[in-house]
Short mmCIF file of C-alpha atoms in Angstrom, two decimals:
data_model
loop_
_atom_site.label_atom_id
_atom_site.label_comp_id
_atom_site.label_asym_id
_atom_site.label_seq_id
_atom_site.Cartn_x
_atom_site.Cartn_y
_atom_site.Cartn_z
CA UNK A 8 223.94 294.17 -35.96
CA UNK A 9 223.29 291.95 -39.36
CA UNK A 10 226.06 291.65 -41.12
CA UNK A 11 225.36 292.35 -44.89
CA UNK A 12 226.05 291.07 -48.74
CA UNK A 13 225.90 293.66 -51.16
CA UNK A 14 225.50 292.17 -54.78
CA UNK A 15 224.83 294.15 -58.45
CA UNK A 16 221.11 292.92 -59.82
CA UNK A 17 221.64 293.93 -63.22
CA UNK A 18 224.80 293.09 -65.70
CA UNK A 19 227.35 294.62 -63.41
CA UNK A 20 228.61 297.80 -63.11
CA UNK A 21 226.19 299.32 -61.14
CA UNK A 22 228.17 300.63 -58.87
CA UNK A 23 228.67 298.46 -55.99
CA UNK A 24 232.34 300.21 -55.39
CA UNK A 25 230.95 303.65 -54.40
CA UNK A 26 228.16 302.33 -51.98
CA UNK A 27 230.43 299.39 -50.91
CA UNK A 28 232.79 301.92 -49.71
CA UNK A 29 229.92 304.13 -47.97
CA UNK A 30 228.92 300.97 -46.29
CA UNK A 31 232.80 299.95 -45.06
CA UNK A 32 232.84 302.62 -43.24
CA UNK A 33 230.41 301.05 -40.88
CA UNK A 34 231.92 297.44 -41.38
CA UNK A 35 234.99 296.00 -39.67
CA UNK A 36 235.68 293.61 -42.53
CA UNK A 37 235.03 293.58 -46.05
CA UNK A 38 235.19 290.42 -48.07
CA UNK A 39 235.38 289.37 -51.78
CA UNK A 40 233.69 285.81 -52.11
CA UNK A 41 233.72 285.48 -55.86
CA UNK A 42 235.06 286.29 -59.17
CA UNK A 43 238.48 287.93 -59.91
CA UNK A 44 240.10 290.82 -61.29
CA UNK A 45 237.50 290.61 -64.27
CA UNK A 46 235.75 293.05 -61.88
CA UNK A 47 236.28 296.74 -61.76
CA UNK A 48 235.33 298.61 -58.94
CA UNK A 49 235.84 302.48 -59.38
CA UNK A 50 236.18 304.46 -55.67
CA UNK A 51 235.73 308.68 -55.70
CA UNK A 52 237.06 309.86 -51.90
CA UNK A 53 238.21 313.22 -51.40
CA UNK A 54 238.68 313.34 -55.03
CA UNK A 55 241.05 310.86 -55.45
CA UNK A 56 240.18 308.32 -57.79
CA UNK A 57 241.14 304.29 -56.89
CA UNK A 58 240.08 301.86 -59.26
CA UNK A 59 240.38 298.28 -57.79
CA UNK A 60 239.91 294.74 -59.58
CA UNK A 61 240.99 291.85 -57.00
CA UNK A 62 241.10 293.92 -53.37
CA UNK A 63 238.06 294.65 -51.30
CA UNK A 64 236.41 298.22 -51.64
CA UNK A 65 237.57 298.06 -48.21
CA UNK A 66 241.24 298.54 -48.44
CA UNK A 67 241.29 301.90 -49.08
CA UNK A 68 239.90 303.00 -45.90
CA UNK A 69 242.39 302.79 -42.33
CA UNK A 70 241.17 300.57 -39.84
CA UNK A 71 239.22 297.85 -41.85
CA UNK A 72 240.56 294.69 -42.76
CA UNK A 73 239.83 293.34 -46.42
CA UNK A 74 239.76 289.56 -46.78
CA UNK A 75 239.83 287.60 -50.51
CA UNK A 76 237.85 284.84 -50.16
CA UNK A 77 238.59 281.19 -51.26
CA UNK A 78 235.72 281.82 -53.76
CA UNK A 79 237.39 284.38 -55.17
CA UNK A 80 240.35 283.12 -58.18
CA UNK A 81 243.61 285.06 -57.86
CA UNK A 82 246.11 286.34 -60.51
CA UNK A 83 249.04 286.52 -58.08
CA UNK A 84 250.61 289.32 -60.56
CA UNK A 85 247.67 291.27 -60.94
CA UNK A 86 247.19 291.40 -57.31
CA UNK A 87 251.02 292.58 -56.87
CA UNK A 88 250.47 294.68 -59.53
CA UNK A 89 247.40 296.12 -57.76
CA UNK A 90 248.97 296.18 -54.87
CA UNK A 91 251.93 298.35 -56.13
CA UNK A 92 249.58 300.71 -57.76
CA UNK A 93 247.62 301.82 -54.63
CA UNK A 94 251.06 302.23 -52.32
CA UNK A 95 251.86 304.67 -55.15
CA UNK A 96 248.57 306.55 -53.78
CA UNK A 97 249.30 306.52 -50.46
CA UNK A 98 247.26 303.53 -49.41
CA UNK A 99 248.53 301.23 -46.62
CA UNK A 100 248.63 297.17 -47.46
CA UNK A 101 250.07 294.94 -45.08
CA UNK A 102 248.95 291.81 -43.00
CA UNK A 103 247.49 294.16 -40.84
CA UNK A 104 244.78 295.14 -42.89
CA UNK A 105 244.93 292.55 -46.34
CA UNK A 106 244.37 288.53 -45.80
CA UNK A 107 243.97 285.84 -48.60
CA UNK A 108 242.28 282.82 -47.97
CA UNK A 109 244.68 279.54 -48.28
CA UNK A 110 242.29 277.35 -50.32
CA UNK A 111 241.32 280.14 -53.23
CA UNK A 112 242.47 278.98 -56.39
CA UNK A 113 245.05 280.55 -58.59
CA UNK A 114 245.21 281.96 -61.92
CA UNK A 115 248.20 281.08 -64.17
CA UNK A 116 249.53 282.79 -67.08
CA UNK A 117 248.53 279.48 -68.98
CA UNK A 118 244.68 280.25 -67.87
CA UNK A 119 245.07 283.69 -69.84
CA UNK A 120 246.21 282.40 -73.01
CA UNK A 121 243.93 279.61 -73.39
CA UNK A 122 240.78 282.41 -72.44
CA UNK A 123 242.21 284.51 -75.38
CA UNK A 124 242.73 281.25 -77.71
CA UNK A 125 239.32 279.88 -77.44
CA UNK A 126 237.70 283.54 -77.51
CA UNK A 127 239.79 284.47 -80.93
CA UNK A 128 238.75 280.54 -82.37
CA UNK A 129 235.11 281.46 -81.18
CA UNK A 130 234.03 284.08 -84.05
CA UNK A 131 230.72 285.25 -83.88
CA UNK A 132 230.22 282.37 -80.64
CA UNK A 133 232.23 284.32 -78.56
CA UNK A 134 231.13 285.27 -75.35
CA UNK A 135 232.61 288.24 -74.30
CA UNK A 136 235.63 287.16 -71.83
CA UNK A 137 237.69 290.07 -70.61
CA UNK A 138 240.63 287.16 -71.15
CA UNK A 139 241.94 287.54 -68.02
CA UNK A 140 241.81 283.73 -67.30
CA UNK A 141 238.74 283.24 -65.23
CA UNK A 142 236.65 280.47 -66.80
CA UNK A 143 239.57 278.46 -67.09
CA UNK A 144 240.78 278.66 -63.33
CA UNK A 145 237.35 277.76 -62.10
CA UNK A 146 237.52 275.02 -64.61
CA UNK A 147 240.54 273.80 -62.71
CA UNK A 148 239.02 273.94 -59.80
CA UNK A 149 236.22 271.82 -60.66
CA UNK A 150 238.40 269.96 -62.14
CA UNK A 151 240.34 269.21 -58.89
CA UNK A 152 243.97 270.19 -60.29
CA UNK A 153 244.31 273.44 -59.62
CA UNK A 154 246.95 275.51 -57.74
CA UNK A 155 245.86 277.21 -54.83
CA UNK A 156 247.59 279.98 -52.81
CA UNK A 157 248.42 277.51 -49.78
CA UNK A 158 250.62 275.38 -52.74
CA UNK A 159 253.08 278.49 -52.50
CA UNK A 160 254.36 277.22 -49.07
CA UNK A 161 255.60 274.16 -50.50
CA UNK A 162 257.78 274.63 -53.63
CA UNK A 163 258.99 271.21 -53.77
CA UNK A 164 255.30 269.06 -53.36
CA UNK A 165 254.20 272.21 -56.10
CA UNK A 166 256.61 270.09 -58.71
CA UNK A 167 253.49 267.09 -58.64
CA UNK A 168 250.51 269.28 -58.77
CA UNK A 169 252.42 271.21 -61.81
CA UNK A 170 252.59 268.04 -63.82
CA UNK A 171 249.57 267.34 -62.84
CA UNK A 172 247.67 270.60 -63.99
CA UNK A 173 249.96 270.79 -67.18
CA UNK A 174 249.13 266.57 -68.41
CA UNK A 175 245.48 268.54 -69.08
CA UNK A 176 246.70 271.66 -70.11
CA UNK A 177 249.55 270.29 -72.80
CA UNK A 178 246.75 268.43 -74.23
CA UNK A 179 244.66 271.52 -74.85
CA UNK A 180 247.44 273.09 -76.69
CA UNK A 181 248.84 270.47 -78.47
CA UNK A 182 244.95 270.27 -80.08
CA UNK A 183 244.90 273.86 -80.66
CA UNK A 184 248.82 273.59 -82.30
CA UNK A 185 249.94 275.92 -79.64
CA UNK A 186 253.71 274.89 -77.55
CA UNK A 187 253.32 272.96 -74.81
CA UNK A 188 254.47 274.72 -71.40
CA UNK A 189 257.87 273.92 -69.37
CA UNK A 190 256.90 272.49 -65.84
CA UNK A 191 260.38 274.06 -65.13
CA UNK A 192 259.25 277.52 -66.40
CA UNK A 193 256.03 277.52 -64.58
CA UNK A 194 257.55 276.20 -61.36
CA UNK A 195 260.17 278.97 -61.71
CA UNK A 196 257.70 282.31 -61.82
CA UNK A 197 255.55 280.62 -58.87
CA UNK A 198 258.54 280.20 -56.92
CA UNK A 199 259.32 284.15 -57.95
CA UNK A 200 255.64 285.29 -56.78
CA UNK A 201 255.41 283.76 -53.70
CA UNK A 202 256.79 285.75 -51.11
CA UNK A 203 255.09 288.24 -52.20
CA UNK A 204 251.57 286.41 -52.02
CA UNK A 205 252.37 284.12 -48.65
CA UNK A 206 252.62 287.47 -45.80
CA UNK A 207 248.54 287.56 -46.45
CA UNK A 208 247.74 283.97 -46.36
CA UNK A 209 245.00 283.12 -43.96
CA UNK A 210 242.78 280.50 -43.10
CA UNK A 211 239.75 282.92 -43.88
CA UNK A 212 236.70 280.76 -42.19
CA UNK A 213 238.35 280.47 -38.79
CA UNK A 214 238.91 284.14 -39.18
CA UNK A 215 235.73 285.14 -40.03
CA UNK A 216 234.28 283.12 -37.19
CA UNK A 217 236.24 284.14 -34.60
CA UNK A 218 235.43 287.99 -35.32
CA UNK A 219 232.16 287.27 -35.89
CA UNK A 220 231.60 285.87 -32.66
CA UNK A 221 233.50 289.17 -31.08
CA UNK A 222 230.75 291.18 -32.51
CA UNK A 223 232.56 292.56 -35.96
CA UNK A 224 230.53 293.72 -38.65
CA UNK A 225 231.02 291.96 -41.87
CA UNK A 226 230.67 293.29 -45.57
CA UNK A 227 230.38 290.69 -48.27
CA UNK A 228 231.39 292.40 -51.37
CA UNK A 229 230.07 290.60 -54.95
CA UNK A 230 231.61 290.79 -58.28
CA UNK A 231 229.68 291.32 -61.53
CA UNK A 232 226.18 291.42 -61.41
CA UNK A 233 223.38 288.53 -60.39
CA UNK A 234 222.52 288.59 -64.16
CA UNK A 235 226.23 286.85 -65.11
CA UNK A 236 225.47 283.39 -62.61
CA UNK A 237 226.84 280.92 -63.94
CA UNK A 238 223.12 279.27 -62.95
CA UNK A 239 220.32 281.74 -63.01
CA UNK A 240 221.99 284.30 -65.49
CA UNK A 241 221.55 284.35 -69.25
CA UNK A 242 223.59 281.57 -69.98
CA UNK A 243 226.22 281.11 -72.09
CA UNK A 244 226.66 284.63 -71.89
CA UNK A 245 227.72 284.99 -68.09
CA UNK A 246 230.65 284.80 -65.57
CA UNK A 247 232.12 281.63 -64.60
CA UNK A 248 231.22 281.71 -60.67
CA UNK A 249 227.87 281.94 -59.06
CA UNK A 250 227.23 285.94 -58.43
CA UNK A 251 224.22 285.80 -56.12
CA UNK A 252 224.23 286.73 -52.41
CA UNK A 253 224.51 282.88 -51.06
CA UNK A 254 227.72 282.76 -52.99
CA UNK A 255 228.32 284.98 -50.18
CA UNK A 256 228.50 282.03 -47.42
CA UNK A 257 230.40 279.44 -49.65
CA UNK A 258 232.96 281.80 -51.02
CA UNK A 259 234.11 282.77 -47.41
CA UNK A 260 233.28 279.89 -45.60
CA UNK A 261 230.79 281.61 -43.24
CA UNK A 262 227.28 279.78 -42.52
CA UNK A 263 224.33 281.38 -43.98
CA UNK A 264 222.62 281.81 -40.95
CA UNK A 265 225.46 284.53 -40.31
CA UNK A 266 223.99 286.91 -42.80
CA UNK A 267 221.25 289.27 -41.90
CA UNK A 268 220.66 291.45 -44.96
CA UNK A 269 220.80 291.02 -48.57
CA UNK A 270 221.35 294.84 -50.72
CA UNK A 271 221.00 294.78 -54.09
CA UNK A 272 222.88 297.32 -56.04
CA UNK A 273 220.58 298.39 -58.65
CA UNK A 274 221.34 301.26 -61.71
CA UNK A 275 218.28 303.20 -62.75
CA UNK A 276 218.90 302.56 -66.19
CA UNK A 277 220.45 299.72 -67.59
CA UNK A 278 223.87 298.65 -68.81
CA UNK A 279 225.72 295.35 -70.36
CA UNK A 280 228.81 294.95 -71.45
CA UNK A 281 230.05 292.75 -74.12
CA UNK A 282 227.66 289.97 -76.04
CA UNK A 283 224.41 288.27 -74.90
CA UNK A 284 220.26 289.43 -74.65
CA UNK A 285 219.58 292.76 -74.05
CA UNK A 286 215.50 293.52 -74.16
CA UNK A 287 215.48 297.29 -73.49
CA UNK A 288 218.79 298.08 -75.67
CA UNK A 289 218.59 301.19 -77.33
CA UNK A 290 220.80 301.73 -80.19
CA UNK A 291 219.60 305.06 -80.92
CA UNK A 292 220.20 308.73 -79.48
CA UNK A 293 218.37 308.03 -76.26
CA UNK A 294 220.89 305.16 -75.20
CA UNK A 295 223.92 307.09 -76.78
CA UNK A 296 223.00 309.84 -74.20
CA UNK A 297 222.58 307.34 -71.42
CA UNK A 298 226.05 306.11 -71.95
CA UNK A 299 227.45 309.56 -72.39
CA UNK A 300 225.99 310.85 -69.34
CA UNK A 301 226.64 307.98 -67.20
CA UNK A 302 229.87 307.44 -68.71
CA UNK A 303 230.00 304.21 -69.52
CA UNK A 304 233.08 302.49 -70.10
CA UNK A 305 234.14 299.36 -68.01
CA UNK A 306 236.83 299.78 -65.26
CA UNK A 307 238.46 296.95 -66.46
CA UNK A 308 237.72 296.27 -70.00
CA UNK A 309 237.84 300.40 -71.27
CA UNK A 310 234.53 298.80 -73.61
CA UNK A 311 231.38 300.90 -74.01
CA UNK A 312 228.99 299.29 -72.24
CA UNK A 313 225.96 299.11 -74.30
CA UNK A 314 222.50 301.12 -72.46
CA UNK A 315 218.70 301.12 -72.10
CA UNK A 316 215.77 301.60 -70.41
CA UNK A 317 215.42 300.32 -66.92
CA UNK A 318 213.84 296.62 -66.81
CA UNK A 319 212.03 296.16 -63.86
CA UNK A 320 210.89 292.84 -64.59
CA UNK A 321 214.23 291.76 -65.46
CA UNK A 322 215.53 293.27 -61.82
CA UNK A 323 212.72 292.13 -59.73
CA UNK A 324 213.78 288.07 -61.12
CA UNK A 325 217.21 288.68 -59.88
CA UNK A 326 216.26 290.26 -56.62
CA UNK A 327 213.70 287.25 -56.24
CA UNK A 328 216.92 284.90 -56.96
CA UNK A 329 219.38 286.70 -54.91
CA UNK A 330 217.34 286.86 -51.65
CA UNK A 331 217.61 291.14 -51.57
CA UNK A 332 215.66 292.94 -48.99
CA UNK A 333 216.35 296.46 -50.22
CA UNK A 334 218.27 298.19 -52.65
CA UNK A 335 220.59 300.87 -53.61
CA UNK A 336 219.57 302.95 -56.52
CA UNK A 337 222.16 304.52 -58.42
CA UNK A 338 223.39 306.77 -61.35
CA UNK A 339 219.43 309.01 -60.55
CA UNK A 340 221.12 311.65 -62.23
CA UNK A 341 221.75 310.50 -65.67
CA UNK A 342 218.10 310.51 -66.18
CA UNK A 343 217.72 314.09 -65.38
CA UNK A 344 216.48 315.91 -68.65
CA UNK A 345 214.73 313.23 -69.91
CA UNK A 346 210.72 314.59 -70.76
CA UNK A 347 209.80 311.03 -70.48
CA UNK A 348 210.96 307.58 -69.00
CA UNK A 349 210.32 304.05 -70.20
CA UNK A 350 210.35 301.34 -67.92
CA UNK A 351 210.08 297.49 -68.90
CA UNK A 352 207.14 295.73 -66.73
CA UNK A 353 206.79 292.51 -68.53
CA UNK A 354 207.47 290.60 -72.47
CA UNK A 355 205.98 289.37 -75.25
CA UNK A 356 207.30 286.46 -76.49
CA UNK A 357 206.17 284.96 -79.79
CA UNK A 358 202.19 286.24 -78.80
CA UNK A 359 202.18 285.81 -75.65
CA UNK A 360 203.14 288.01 -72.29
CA UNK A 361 205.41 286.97 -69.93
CA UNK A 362 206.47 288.36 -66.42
CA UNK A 363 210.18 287.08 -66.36
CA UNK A 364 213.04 286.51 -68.46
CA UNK A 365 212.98 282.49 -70.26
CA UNK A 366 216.28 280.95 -68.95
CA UNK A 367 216.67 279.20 -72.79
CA UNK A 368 219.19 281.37 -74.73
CA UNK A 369 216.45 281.70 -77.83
CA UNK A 370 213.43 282.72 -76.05
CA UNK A 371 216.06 285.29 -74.70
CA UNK A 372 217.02 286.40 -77.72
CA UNK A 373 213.46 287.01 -78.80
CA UNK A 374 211.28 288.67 -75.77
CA UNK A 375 210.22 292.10 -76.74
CA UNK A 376 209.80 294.43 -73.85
CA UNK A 377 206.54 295.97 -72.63
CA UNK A 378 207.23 299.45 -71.52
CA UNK A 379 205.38 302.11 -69.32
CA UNK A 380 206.29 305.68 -69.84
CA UNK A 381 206.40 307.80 -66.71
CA UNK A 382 206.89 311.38 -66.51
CA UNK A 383 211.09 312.42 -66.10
CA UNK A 384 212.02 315.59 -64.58
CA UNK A 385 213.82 318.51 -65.97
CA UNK A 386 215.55 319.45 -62.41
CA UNK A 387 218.77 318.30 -61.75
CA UNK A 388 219.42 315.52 -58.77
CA UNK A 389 223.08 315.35 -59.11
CA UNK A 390 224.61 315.74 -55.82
CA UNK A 391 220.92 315.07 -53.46
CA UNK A 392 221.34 314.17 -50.17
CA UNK A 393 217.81 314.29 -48.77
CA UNK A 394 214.20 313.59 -50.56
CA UNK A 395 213.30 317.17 -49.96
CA UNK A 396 216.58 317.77 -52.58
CA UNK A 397 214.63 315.38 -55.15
CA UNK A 398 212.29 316.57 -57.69
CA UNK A 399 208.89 315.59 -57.07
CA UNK A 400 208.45 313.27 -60.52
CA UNK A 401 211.51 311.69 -59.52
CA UNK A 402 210.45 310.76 -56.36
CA UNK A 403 207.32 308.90 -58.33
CA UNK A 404 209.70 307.42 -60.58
CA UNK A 405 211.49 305.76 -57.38
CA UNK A 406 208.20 304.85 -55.74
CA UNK A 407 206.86 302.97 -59.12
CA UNK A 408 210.12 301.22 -59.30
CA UNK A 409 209.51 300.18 -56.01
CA UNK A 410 206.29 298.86 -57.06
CA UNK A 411 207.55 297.23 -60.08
CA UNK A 412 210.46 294.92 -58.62
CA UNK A 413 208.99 294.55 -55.14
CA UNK A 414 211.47 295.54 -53.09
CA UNK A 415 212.25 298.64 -51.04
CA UNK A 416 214.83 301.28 -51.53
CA UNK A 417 217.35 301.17 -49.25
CA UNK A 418 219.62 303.74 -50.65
CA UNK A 419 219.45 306.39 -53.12
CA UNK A 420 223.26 307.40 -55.23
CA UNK A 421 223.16 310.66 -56.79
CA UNK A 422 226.76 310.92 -57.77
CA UNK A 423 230.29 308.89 -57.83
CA UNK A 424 231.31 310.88 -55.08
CA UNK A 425 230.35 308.72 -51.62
CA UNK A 426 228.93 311.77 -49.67
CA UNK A 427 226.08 312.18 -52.60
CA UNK A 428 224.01 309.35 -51.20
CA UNK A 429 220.33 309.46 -49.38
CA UNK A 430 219.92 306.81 -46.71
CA UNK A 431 216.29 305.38 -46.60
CA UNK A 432 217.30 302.32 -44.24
CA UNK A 433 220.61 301.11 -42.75
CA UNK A 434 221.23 297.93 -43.74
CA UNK A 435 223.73 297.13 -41.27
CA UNK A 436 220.55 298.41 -38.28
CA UNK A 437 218.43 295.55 -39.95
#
């Protein structure tokens, strides 16, 4: 049985949370190996409605155990917080079924106002943060002084690593004419959060091992979308980890060689949120009634995303980056109605055509898509669970995409609710 990586090939939000939750059910474990609660991951089951940030789509359902990874940075009060909010819905969390890996690095309140500070000083610059402190815990963490969850255990070696942490920090604000921060203080709400972090701590790669070798099936759940890598996204405008599937093995401390299939969660239209290069935006009625439709408005953020065509030459470079074998298609109902779809096979940039996306931010900024128009379907697909339940021009639609970005589809999504999806190929039978 492979065990499997599920990551978003587009800007995020293309909804990993439903199918990562179709898949759990399958899985034994579900991990997060990247990112932090800048992620929203919305969950429809029985009609109830979860919306998670930090926890693994995995929580939610009895019997699996949801691991955060120690690529994964952790607001300790968001996850309470989180936490807290899904009791209130009935959901179980205990050390039964939630662990936290020792050596994932935390996020302080002092991370989330220097995100805001340098957002608000950016102007026009500005990237697009959701502020929530990300970029400047993996900074930390690069920077070898940050605070990671095992530091919890020991409140009085935490006093060193806070002076530490705060000689660079202090410095930052004292530049930007903000107060400095009390060691005292900061020492103080860490020593408050603690014991409420510490019950899930876990030393995730021995873990992960062990059950591996037992025969458990693993879930590696991403964050974001393989277009926000810090490395092959479109730079400066992306996420502060690395999103692709071999973040996968590093963020969890499992070998590569312990992965067996790669799905890429792809959208059938597509969606960014906040600033950066968009080539098949459309700022007219056709994209308002893509957002309206799909309703797009980020889990996290509340921001509507901005829409467009589908770019198939922009998906099939991510799903060449991120090692996917097949792919989930989802949101196929937002494009019922449409007489005609346009799908982007390739760019012009200044004259010339060009099959992938340049990685400098200018060239980015200037590609013009190159579209073909293929027939939509007036039937509606909402709620398919079998081909014979899809029109027949939308089953061409599907089949060109295939031909387009190169890779098989795996799955098919034709709703938020988990029940409204076609299997093509079990990734977890790979």
């Amino acid at each position: 049985m492979a065990n499997v990586v599920v990551v978003g090939s587009q800007w995020g939000d293309e909804g990993k949370g439903k199918i990562v939750d179709w898949l759990s059910e399958r899985a034994d474990i579900v991990v997060r190996f990247q990112g932090g609660h800048n992620a929203g991951h919305t969950l429809v089951i029985d009609g109830t409605t979860y919306k998670l940030s930090l926890l693994p789509s995995g929580v939610v359902r009895p019997g699996k155990l949801a691991v955060i990874g120690n690529g994964v940075v952790i607001d300790p009060w968001a996850l309470v917080e989180e936490i807290k909010t899904l009791r209130a819905q009935n959901v179980e969390i205990s050390r039964d079924n939630l662990r936290i890996a020792e050596n994932a690095t935390l996020i302080l309140p002092l991370h989330r106002e220097l995100d805001a500070l340098r957002e608000a000083a950016a102007g026009a610059g500005k990237i697009g943060t959701t502020k929530r402190g990300i970029g400047p815990a993996y900074e930390d963490k690069v920077g070898r002084r940050a605070i990671r969850v095992m530091d919890l255990q020991n409140l009085q070696s935490l006093k060193a690593k806070i002076e530490r942490i705060l000689t660079h920090h202090n410095a930052l604000r004292r530049g930007l004419s903000e107060p400095e921060i009390s060691a005292e203080e900061l020492h103080a709400q860490l020593a408050e959060i603690a014991p409420k972090i510490l019950p899930f701590i876990e030393t995730v790669w021995l873990l992960l091992d062990r059950r591996r070798r037992e025969g458990a099936r693993i879930l590696f759940e991403g964050a974001q979308g393989a277009l926000l890598d810090i490395d092959h996204g479109t730079y400066p405008f992306v996420t502060s980890s690395n999103t692709v599937a071999a973040q996968a093995a590093t963020g969890s401390g499992i070998g590569p060689s312990a992965i067996g299939y790669v799905l890429g969660i792809t959208k059938a239209y597509t969606t960014r949120v906040g600033s950066g290069p968009f080539p098949t935006e459309l700022e007219d009625e056709v994209g308002q009634r893509l957002g309206e439709r799909g309703h797009e408005f980020g889990t996290v953020t509340g921001r509507a995303r901005r829409c467009g065509w589908f770019d198939a030459c922009l998906v099939r470079q991510t799903l060449k980056v991120a090692g996917v074998m097949g792919i989930a298609l989802t949101k196929l109902d937002v494009l019922d109605g449409f007489e005609e779809l346009k799908v982007c096979v390739g760019y012009r940039l200044d004259g010339q055509s060009v099959d992938h996306l340049p990685a400098a931010q200018g060239a980015q900024a200037r590609v013009q898509p190159i579209y073909e128009v293929l027939e939509g379907w007036s039937e509606s697909t909402r709620g398919a669970r079998s081909w014979a339940d899809l029109p027949a021009s939308c089953i061409k639609y599907i089949r060109r995409v295939e031909e387009f970005i190169e890779v098989p589809v795996a799955l098919l999504s034709t709703s938020p609710e988990r029940e409204d999806t076609i299997l093509v190929h079990d990734p977890f039978e790979d």
